[in-house]
Short mmCIF file of C-alpha atoms in Angstrom, two decimals:
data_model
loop_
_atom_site.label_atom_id
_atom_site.label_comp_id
_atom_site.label_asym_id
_atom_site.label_seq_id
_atom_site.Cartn_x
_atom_site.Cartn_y
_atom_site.Cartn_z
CA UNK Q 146 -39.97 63.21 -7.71
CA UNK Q 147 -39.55 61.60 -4.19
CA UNK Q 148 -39.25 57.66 -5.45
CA UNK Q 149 -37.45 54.80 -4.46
CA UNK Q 150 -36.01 53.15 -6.73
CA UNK Q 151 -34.57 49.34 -6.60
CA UNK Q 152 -30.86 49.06 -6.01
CA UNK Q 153 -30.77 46.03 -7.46
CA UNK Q 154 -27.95 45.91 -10.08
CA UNK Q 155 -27.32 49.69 -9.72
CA UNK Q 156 -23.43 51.27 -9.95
CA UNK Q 157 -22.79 54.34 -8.37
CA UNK Q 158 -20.37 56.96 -9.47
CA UNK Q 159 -18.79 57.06 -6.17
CA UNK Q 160 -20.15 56.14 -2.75
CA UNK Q 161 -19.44 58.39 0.87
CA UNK Q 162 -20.15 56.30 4.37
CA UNK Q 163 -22.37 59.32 5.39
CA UNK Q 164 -24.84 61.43 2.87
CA UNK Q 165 -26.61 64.05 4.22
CA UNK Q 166 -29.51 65.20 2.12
CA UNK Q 167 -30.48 69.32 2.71
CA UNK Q 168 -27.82 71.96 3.91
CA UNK Q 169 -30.15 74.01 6.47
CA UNK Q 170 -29.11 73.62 10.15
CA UNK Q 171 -30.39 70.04 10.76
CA UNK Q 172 -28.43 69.11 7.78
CA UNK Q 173 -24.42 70.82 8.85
CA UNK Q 174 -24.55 69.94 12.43
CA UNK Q 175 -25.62 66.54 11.49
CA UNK Q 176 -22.49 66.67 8.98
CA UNK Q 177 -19.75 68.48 11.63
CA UNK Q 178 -20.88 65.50 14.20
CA UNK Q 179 -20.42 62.70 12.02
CA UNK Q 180 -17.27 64.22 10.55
CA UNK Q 181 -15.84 64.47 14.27
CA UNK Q 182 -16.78 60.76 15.23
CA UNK Q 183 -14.32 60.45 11.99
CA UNK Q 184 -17.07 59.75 9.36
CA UNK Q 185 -16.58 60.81 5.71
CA UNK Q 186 -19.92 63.16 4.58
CA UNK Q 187 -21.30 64.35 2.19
CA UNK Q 188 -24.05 67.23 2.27
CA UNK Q 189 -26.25 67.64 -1.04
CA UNK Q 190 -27.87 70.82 -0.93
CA UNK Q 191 -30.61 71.48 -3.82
CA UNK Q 192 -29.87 75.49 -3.97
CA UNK Q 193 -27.09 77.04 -5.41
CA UNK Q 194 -26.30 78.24 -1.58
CA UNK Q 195 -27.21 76.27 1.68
CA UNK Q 196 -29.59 78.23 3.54
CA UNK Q 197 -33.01 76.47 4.25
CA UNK Q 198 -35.72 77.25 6.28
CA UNK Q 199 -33.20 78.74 8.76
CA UNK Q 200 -32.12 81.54 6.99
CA UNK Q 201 -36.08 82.78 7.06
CA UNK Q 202 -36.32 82.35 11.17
CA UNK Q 203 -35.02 84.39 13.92
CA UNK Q 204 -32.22 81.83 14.58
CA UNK Q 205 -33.43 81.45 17.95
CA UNK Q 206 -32.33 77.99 20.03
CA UNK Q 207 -34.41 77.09 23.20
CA UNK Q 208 -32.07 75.40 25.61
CA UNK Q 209 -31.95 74.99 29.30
CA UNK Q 210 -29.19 75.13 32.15
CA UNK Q 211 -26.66 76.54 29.51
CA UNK Q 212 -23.83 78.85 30.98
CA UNK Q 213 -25.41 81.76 28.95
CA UNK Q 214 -28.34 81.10 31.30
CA UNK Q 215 -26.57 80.92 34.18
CA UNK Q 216 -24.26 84.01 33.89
CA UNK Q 217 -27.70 85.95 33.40
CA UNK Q 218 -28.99 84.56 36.73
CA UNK Q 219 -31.42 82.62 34.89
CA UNK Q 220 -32.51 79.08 36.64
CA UNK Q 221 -33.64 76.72 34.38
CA UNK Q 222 -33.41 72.66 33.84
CA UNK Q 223 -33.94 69.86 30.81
CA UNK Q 224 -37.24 69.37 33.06
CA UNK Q 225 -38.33 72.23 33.29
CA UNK Q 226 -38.07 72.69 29.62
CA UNK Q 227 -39.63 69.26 28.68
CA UNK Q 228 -42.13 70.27 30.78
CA UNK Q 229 -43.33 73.75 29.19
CA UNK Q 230 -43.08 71.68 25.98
CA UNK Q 231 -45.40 69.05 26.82
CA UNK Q 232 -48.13 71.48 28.40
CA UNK Q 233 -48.04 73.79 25.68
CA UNK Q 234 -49.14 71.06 23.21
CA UNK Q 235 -51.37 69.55 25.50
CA UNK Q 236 -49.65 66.34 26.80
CA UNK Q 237 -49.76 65.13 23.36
CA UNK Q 238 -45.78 64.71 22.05
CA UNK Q 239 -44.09 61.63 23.24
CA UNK Q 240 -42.59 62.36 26.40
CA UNK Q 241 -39.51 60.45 25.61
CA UNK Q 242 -39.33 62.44 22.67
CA UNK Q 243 -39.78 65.62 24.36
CA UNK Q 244 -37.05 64.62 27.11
CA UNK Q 245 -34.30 63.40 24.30
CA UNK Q 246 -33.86 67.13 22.65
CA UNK Q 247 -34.57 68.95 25.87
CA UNK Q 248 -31.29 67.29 27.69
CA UNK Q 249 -29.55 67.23 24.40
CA UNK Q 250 -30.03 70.72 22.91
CA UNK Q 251 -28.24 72.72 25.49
CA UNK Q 252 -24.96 70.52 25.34
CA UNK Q 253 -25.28 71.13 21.38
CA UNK Q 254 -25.46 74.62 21.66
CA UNK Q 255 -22.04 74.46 23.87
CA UNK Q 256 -20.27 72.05 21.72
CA UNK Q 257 -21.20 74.76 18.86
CA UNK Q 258 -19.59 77.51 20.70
CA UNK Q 259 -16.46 75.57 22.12
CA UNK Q 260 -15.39 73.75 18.82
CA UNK Q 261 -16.74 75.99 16.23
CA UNK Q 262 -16.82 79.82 17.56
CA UNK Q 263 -20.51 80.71 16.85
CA UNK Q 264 -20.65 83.61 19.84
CA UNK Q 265 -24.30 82.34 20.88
CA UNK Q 266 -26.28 85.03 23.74
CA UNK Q 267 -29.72 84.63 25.69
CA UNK Q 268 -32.13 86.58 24.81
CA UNK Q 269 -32.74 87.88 28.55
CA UNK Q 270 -35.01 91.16 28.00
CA UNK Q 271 -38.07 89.31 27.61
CA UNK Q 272 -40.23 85.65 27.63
CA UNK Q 273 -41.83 84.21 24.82
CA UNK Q 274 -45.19 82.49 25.47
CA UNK Q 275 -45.35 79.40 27.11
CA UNK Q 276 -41.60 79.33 28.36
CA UNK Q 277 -41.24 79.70 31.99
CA UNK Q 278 -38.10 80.69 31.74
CA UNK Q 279 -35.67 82.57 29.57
CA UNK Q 280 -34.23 80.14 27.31
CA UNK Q 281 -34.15 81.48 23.55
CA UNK Q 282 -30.50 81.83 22.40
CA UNK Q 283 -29.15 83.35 19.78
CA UNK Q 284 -25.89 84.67 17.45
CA UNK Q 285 -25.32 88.79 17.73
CA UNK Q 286 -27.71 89.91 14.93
CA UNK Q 287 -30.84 87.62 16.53
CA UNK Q 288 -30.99 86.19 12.93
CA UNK Q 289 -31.26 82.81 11.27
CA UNK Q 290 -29.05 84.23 8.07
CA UNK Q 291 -25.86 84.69 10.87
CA UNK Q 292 -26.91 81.28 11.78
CA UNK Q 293 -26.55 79.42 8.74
CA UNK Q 294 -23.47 81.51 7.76
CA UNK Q 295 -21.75 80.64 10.49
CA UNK Q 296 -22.58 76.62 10.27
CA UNK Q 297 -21.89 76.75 6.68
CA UNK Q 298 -18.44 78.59 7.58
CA UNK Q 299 -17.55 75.47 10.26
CA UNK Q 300 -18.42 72.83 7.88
CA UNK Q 301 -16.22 74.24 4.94
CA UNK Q 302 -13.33 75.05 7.87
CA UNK Q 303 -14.11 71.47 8.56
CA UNK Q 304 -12.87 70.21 4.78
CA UNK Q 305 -16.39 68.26 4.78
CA UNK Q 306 -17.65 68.37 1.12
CA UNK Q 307 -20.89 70.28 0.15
CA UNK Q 308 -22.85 69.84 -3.23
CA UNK Q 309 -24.94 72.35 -4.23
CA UNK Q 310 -27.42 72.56 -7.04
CA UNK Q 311 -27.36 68.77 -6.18
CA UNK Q 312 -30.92 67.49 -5.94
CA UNK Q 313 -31.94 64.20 -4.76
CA UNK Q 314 -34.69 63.24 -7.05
CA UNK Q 315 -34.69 59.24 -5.52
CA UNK Q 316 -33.25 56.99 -3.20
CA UNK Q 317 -31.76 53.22 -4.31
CA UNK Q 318 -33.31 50.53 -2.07
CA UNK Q 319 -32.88 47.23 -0.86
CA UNK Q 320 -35.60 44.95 0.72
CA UNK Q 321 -34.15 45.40 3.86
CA UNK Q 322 -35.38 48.13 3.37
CA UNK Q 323 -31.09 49.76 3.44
CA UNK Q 324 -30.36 52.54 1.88
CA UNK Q 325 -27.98 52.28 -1.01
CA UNK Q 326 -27.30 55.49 -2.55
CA UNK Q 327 -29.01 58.31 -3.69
CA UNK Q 328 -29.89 60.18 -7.43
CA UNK Q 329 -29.05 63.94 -7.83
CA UNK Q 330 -30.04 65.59 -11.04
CA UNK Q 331 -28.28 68.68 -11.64
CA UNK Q 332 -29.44 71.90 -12.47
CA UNK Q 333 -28.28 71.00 -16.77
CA UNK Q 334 -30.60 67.88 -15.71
CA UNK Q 335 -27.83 65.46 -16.00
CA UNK Q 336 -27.74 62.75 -13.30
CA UNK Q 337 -25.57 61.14 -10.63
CA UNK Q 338 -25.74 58.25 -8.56
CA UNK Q 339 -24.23 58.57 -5.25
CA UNK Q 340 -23.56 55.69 -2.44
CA UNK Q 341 -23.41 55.47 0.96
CA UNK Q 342 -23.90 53.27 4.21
CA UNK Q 343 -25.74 56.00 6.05
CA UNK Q 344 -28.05 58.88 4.62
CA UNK Q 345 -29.55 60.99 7.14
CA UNK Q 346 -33.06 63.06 5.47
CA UNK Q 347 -32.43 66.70 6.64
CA UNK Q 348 -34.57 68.12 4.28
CA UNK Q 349 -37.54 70.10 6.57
CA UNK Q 350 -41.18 69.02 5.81
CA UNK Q 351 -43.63 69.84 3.44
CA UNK Q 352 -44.67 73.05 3.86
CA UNK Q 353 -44.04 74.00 0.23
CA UNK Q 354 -46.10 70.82 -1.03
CA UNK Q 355 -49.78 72.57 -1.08
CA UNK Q 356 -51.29 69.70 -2.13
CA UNK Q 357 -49.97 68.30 1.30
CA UNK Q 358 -50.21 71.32 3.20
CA UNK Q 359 -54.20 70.72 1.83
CA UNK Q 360 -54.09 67.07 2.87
CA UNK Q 361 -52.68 67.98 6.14
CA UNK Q 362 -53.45 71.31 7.15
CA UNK Q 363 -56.18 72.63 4.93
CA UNK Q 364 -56.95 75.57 7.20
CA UNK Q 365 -53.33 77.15 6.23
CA UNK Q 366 -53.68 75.94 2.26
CA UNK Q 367 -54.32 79.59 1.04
CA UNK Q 368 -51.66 81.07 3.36
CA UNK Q 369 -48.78 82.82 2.35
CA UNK Q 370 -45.66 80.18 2.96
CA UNK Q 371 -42.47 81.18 4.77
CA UNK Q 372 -40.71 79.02 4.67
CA UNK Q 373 -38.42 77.61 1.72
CA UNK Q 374 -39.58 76.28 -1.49
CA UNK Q 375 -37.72 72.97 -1.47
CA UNK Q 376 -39.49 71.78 1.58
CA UNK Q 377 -41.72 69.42 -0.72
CA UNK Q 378 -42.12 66.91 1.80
CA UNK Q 379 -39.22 64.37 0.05
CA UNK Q 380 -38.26 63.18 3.43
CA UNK Q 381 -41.62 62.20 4.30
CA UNK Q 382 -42.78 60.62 1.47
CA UNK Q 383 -39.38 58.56 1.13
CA UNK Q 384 -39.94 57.10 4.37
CA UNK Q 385 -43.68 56.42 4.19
CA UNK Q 386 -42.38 53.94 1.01
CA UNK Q 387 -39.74 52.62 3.05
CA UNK Q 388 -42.86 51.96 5.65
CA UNK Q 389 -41.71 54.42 8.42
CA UNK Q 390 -44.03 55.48 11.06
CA UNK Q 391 -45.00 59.06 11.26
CA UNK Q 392 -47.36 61.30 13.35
CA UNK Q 393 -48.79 64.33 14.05
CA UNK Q 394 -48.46 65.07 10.40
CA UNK Q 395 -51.18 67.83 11.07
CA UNK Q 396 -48.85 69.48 13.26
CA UNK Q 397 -47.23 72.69 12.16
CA UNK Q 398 -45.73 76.35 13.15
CA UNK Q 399 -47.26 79.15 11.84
CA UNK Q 400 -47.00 83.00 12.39
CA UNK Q 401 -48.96 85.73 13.24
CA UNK Q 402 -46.76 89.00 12.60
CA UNK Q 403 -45.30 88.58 9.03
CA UNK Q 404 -45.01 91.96 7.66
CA UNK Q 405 -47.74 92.59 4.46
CA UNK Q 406 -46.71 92.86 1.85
CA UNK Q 407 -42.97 93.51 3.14
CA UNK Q 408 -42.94 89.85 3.54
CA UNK Q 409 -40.62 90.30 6.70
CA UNK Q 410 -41.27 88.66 10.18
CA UNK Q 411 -41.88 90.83 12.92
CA UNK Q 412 -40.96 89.81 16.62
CA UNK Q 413 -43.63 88.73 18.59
CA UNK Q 414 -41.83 90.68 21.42
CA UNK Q 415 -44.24 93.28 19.46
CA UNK Q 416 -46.74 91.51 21.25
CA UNK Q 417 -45.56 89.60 24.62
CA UNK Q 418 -43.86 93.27 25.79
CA UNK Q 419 -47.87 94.44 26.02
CA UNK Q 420 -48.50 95.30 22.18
CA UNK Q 421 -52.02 94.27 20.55
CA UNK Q 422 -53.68 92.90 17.45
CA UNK Q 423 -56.26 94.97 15.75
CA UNK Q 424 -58.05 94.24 12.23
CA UNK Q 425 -58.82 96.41 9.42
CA UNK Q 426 -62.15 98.24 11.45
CA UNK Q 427 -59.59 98.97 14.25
CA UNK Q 428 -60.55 96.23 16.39
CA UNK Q 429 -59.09 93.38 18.76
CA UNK Q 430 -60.68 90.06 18.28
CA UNK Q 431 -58.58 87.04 19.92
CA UNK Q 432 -56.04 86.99 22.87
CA UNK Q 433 -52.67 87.66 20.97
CA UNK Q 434 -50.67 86.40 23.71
CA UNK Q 435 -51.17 82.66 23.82
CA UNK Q 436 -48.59 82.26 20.63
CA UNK Q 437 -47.54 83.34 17.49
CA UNK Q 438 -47.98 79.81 15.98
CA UNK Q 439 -51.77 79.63 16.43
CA UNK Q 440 -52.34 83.24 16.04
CA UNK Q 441 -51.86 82.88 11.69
CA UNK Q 442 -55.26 81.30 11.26
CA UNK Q 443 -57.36 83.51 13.57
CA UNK Q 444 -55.00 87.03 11.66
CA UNK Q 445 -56.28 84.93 8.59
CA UNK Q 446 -59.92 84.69 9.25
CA UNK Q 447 -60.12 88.57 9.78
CA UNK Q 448 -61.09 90.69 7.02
CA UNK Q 449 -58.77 90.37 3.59
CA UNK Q 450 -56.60 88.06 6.17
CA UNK Q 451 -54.86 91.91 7.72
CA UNK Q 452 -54.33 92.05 10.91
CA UNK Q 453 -52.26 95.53 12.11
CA UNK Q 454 -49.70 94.94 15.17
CA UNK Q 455 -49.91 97.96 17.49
CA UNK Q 456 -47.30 98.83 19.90
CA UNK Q 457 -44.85 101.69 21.22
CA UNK Q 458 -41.42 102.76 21.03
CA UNK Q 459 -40.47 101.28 24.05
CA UNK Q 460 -41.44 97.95 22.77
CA UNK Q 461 -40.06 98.94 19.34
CA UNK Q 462 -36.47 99.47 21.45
CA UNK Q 463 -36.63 95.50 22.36
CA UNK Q 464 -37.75 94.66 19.03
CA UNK Q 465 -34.95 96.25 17.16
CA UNK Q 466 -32.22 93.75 18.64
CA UNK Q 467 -33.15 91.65 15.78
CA UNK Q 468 -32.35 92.20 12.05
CA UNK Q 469 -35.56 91.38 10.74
CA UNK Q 470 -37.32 94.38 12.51
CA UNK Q 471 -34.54 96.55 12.06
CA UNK Q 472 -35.04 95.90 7.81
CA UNK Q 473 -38.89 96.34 8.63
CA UNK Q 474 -38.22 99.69 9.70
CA UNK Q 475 -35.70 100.46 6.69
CA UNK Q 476 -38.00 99.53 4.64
CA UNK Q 477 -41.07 101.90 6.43
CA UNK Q 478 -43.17 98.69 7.51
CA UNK Q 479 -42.91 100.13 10.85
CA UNK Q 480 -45.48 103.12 10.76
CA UNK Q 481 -44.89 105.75 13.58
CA UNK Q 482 -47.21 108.38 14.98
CA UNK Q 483 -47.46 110.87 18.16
CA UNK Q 484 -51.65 109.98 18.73
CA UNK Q 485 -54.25 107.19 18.23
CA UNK Q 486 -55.90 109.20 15.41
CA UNK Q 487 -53.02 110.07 13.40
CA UNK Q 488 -52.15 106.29 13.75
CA UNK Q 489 -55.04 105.72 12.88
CA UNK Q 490 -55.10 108.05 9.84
CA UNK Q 491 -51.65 106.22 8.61
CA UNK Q 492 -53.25 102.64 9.14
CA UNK Q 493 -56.17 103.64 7.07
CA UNK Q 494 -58.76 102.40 9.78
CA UNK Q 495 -61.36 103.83 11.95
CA UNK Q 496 -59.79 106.98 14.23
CA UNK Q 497 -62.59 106.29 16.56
CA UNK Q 498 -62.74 102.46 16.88
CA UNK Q 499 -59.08 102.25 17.44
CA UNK Q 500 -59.00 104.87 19.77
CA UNK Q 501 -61.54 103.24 21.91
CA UNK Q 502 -59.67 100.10 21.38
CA UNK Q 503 -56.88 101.45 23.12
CA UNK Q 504 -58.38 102.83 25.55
CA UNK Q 505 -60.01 100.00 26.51
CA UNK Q 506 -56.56 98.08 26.69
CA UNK Q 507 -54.59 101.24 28.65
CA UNK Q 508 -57.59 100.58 31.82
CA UNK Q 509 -56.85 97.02 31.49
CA UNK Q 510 -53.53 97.25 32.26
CA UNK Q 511 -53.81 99.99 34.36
CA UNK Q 512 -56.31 97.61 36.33
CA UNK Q 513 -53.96 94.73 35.73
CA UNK Q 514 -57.33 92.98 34.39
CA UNK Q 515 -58.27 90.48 31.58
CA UNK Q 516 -60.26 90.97 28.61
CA UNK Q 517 -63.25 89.02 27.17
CA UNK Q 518 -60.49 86.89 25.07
CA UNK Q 519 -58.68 85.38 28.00
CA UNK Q 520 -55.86 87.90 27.96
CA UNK Q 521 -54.44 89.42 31.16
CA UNK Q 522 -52.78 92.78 30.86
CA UNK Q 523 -51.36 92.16 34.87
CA UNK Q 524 -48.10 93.73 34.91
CA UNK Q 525 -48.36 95.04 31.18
CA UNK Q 526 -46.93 98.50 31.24
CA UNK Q 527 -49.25 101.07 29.33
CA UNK Q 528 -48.33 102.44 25.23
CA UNK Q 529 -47.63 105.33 25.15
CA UNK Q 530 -46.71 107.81 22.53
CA UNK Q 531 -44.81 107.52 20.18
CA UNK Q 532 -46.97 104.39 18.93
CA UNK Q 533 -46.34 102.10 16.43
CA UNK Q 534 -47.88 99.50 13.99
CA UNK Q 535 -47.33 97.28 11.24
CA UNK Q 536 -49.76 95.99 8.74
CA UNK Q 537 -49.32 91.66 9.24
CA UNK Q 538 -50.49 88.59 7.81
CA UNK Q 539 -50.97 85.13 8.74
CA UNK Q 540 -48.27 82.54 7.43
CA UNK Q 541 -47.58 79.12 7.68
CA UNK Q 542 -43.76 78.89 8.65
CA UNK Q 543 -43.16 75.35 8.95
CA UNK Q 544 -44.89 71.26 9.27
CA UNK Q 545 -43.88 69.72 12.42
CA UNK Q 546 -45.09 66.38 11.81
CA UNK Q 547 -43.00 63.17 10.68
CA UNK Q 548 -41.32 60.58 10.58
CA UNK Q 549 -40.53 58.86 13.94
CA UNK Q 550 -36.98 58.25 15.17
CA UNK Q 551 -35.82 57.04 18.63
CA UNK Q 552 -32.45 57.56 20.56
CA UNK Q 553 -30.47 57.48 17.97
CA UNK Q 554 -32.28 59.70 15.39
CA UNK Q 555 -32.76 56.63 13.29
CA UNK Q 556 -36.04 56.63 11.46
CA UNK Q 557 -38.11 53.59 13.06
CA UNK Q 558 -40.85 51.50 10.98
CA UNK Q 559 -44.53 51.43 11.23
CA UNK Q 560 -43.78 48.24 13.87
CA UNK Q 561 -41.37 50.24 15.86
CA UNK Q 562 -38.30 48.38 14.49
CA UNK Q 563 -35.41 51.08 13.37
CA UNK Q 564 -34.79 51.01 9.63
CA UNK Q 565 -31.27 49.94 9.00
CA UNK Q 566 -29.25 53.06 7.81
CA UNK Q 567 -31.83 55.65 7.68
CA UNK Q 568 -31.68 58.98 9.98
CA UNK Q 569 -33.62 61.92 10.03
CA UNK Q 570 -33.31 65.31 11.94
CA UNK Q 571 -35.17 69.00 12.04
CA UNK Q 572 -38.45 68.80 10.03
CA UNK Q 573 -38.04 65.92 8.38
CA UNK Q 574 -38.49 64.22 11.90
CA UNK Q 575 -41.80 64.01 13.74
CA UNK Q 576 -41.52 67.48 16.10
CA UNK Q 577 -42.74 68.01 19.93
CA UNK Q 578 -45.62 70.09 18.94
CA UNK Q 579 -48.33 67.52 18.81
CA UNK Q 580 -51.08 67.76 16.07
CA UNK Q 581 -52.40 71.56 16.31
CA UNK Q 582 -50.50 74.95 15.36
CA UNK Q 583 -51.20 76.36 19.13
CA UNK Q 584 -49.11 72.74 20.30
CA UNK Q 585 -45.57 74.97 18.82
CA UNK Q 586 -43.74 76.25 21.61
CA UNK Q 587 -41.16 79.34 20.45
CA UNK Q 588 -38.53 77.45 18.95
CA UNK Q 589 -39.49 73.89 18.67
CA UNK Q 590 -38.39 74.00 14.61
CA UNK Q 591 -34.79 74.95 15.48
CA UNK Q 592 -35.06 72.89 19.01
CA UNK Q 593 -34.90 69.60 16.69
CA UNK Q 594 -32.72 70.97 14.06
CA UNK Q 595 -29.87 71.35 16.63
CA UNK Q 596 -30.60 68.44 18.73
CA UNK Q 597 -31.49 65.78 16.90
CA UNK Q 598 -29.23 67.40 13.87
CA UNK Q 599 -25.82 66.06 15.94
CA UNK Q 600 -27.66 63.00 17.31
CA UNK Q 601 -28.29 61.52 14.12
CA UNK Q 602 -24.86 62.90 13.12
CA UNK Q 603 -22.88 60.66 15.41
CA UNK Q 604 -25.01 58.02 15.22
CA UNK Q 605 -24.83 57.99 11.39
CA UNK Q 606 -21.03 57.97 12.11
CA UNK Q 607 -21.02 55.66 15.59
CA UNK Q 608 -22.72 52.72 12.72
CA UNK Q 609 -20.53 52.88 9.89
CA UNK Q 610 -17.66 52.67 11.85
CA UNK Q 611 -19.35 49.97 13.84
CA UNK Q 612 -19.98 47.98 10.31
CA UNK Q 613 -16.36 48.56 8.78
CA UNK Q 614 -15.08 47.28 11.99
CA UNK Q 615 -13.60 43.53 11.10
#
């Protein structure tokens, strides 16, 4: 349903200077930034409730030299960060793409927690891969439902209007090509034609399109998705008409430790605190450490595409400060057992495979060695009993490819040229992860929700004003 249609002729019901289409966290910072440069918005949200692809995450914000960072002792820069970004994806994102969120996403995350109260913390107990420092930041309950909730409480404290069960079904075009409005159809499939001067695509990816998840990223088409339904890839497929540039549209986060058939993601602190990955026969068979991204399609290649995460209860204490592993163990994901047999007994694998499996790892890290995978176990403290598992799949969370934007968050065209009134933010704009699933650095998703979320916000605002101006 993602067409443009000609706006040619065309009267809308009513027309707002700023629509912003998808009410995830891209799309209500964008909206509480353009609302403070003094811009009338509007947020259409598809679901009854905005919640997005955030609600499903940890709600976990990579940002350096904040003053969460630096009351925890923790040095860290904009550099620093741009830098772990670009060697984590292999020197392929744009470097001034990488450096534009990087200085931009800490001041965001302060601006959050000065204007709008959300009571933001650094995670400061342990590193996820590929950061050299401890940057990940997040509200009380370490979950992306608090997160949402709380942006969805600023914007309506805010008086800015949000329409939900309001789906945008086309865009109205000029040649330009401007934006001219938008259709929603609503739920009783009537529909609505709404104007604007500025629409900014918040909307995620396409993660829930499998026939472009096959096009794209056909070694993921048969995984289980988690992220949201409505990411059908409208926001890509709008600007591709419009003849926007995009790239890396191969690009993409997915996840290792999603709880089967729970359905519930499990920390990869599971694994970075010294926990390992063993299939059904009880075995290790990859180096779990290098990221949770890249680690879905090697869980999904092993047998039935199970994978069981095996830790202790000293790595289940770090886990539990977030909600998600908390519910796990509610809901008896978590399996619990006082030897490597009787584990082994509840995980319905071989006693004597996994026990030499652990074994194996305990003189590892007793000899602070590395494995045949790549893995080092230097510094890894041993497991010890109590132990714990969970039975995991491989997911695909999120596409990080895009369209392209520049400074300003406006979407640019296949000649580099900025479209006139079109913005985009979180996963509906090209990402920093490059073209592979082991190029996502913990975060990245949220990284350009929140940073690019209140650059196209202002700038969305910063031009309407501009044009209204006499």
């Amino acid at each position: 349903m993602s067409r443009i249609l000609s706006a040619e002729g065309v009267t809308f019901e009513f027309t707002v200077p700023v629509v912003v289409i998808g009410g995830g966290a891209a799309g209500m910072i964008a909206a509480l930034a353009a609302h403070e440069r003094g811009a009338e918005v509007l947020v259409l949200e598809r679901d009854a409730l905005p919640q997005g692809s955030t609600a499903l995450s940890a709600g976990l914000i990579p940002a350096p030299g904040t003053r969460w960072q630096r009351a925890a002792g923790i040095e860290d820069s904009p550099e620093r960060f741009a830098a772990d970004i670009i060697a984590k994806a292999k020197g392929e994102p744009d470097p001034a793409d990488v450096s534009r969120v990087a200085r931009a996403v800490g001041p965001a995350l302060e601006w959050l927690a000065d204007r709008y109260g959300l009571p933001f913390s650094v995670v400061d107990n342990f590193t996820y891969p590929g950061h050299s420092a401890r940057r990940m930041h997040g509200l009380p309950s370490r979950s992306g439902a608090e997160l949402i909730d709380r942006l969805r409480g600023a914007v309506e404290a805010a008086g800015i209007d949000v329409l939900c069960e309001a789906h945008v079904t086309a865009l109205y075009a000029d040649d330009g090509p401007r934006v001219r409005g938008v259709e929603v159809t609503r739920p009783d499939g009537s529909v609505e034609r709404v104007g604007c001067a500025a629409l900014i695509l918040a909307c995620n990816g396409y993660g829930g399109n499998r026939a472009l998840v096959e096009r794209h990223v056909p070694e993921l088409a048969d995984a289980l998705y988690f992220g949201h339904p409505g990411n059908q890839g409208d926001a890509l497929l709008w600007g591709e008409a419009l003849g926007a540039a995009t790239r890396h549209l191969s690009g993409h986060q997915g996840h290792g430790s999603v709880a089967h058939p729970a359905g519930i993601l499990v920390t990869w602190a599971t694994v970075t605190e010294g926990g390992v990955q063993v299939n059904t026969e009880g075995k290790r068979f990859s180096n779990e450490a290098q990221g949770y991204s890249e680690q879905a399609a090697v869980v999904l290649r092993q047998p039935d595409g199970i994978a069981w995460t095996v830790f202790d209860e000293r790595i289940a204490a770090v886990a539990r400060q977030f909600e998600d592993f908390r519910q796990a163990e509610a809901m008896g994901a978590v399996l619990s057992a006082d030897s490597p047999a009787d584990l082994a007994r509840l995980m319905k694998v071989d006693a004597d495979a996994l026990a030499a499996t652990l074994a194996e790892v305990g003189r590892l890290k007793a000899a602070g060695g590395s494995d045949g995978f790549g893995r080092s176990f230097a510094g890894s403290a041993p497991l010890v009993a109590p132990y714990r598992a969970v039975r995991v799949t491989g997911a695909l969370f999120h596409t990080q490819g895009g369209l392209v934007v520049d400074d300003g968050a406006r979407v640019v065209s296949g000649e580099g040229a900025p479209l006139p009134n079109l913005y985009a933010a979180g996963g509906a704009a090209c990402g920093v992860s490059g073209s592979k699933a082991s190029g996502y650095l913990s975060g990245n998703g949220l990284l350009t929700a929140v940073a690019l979320g209140r650059i196209a916000g202002a700038a969305a605002a910063d031009a309407v004003k501009e044009e209204s101006t006499p």
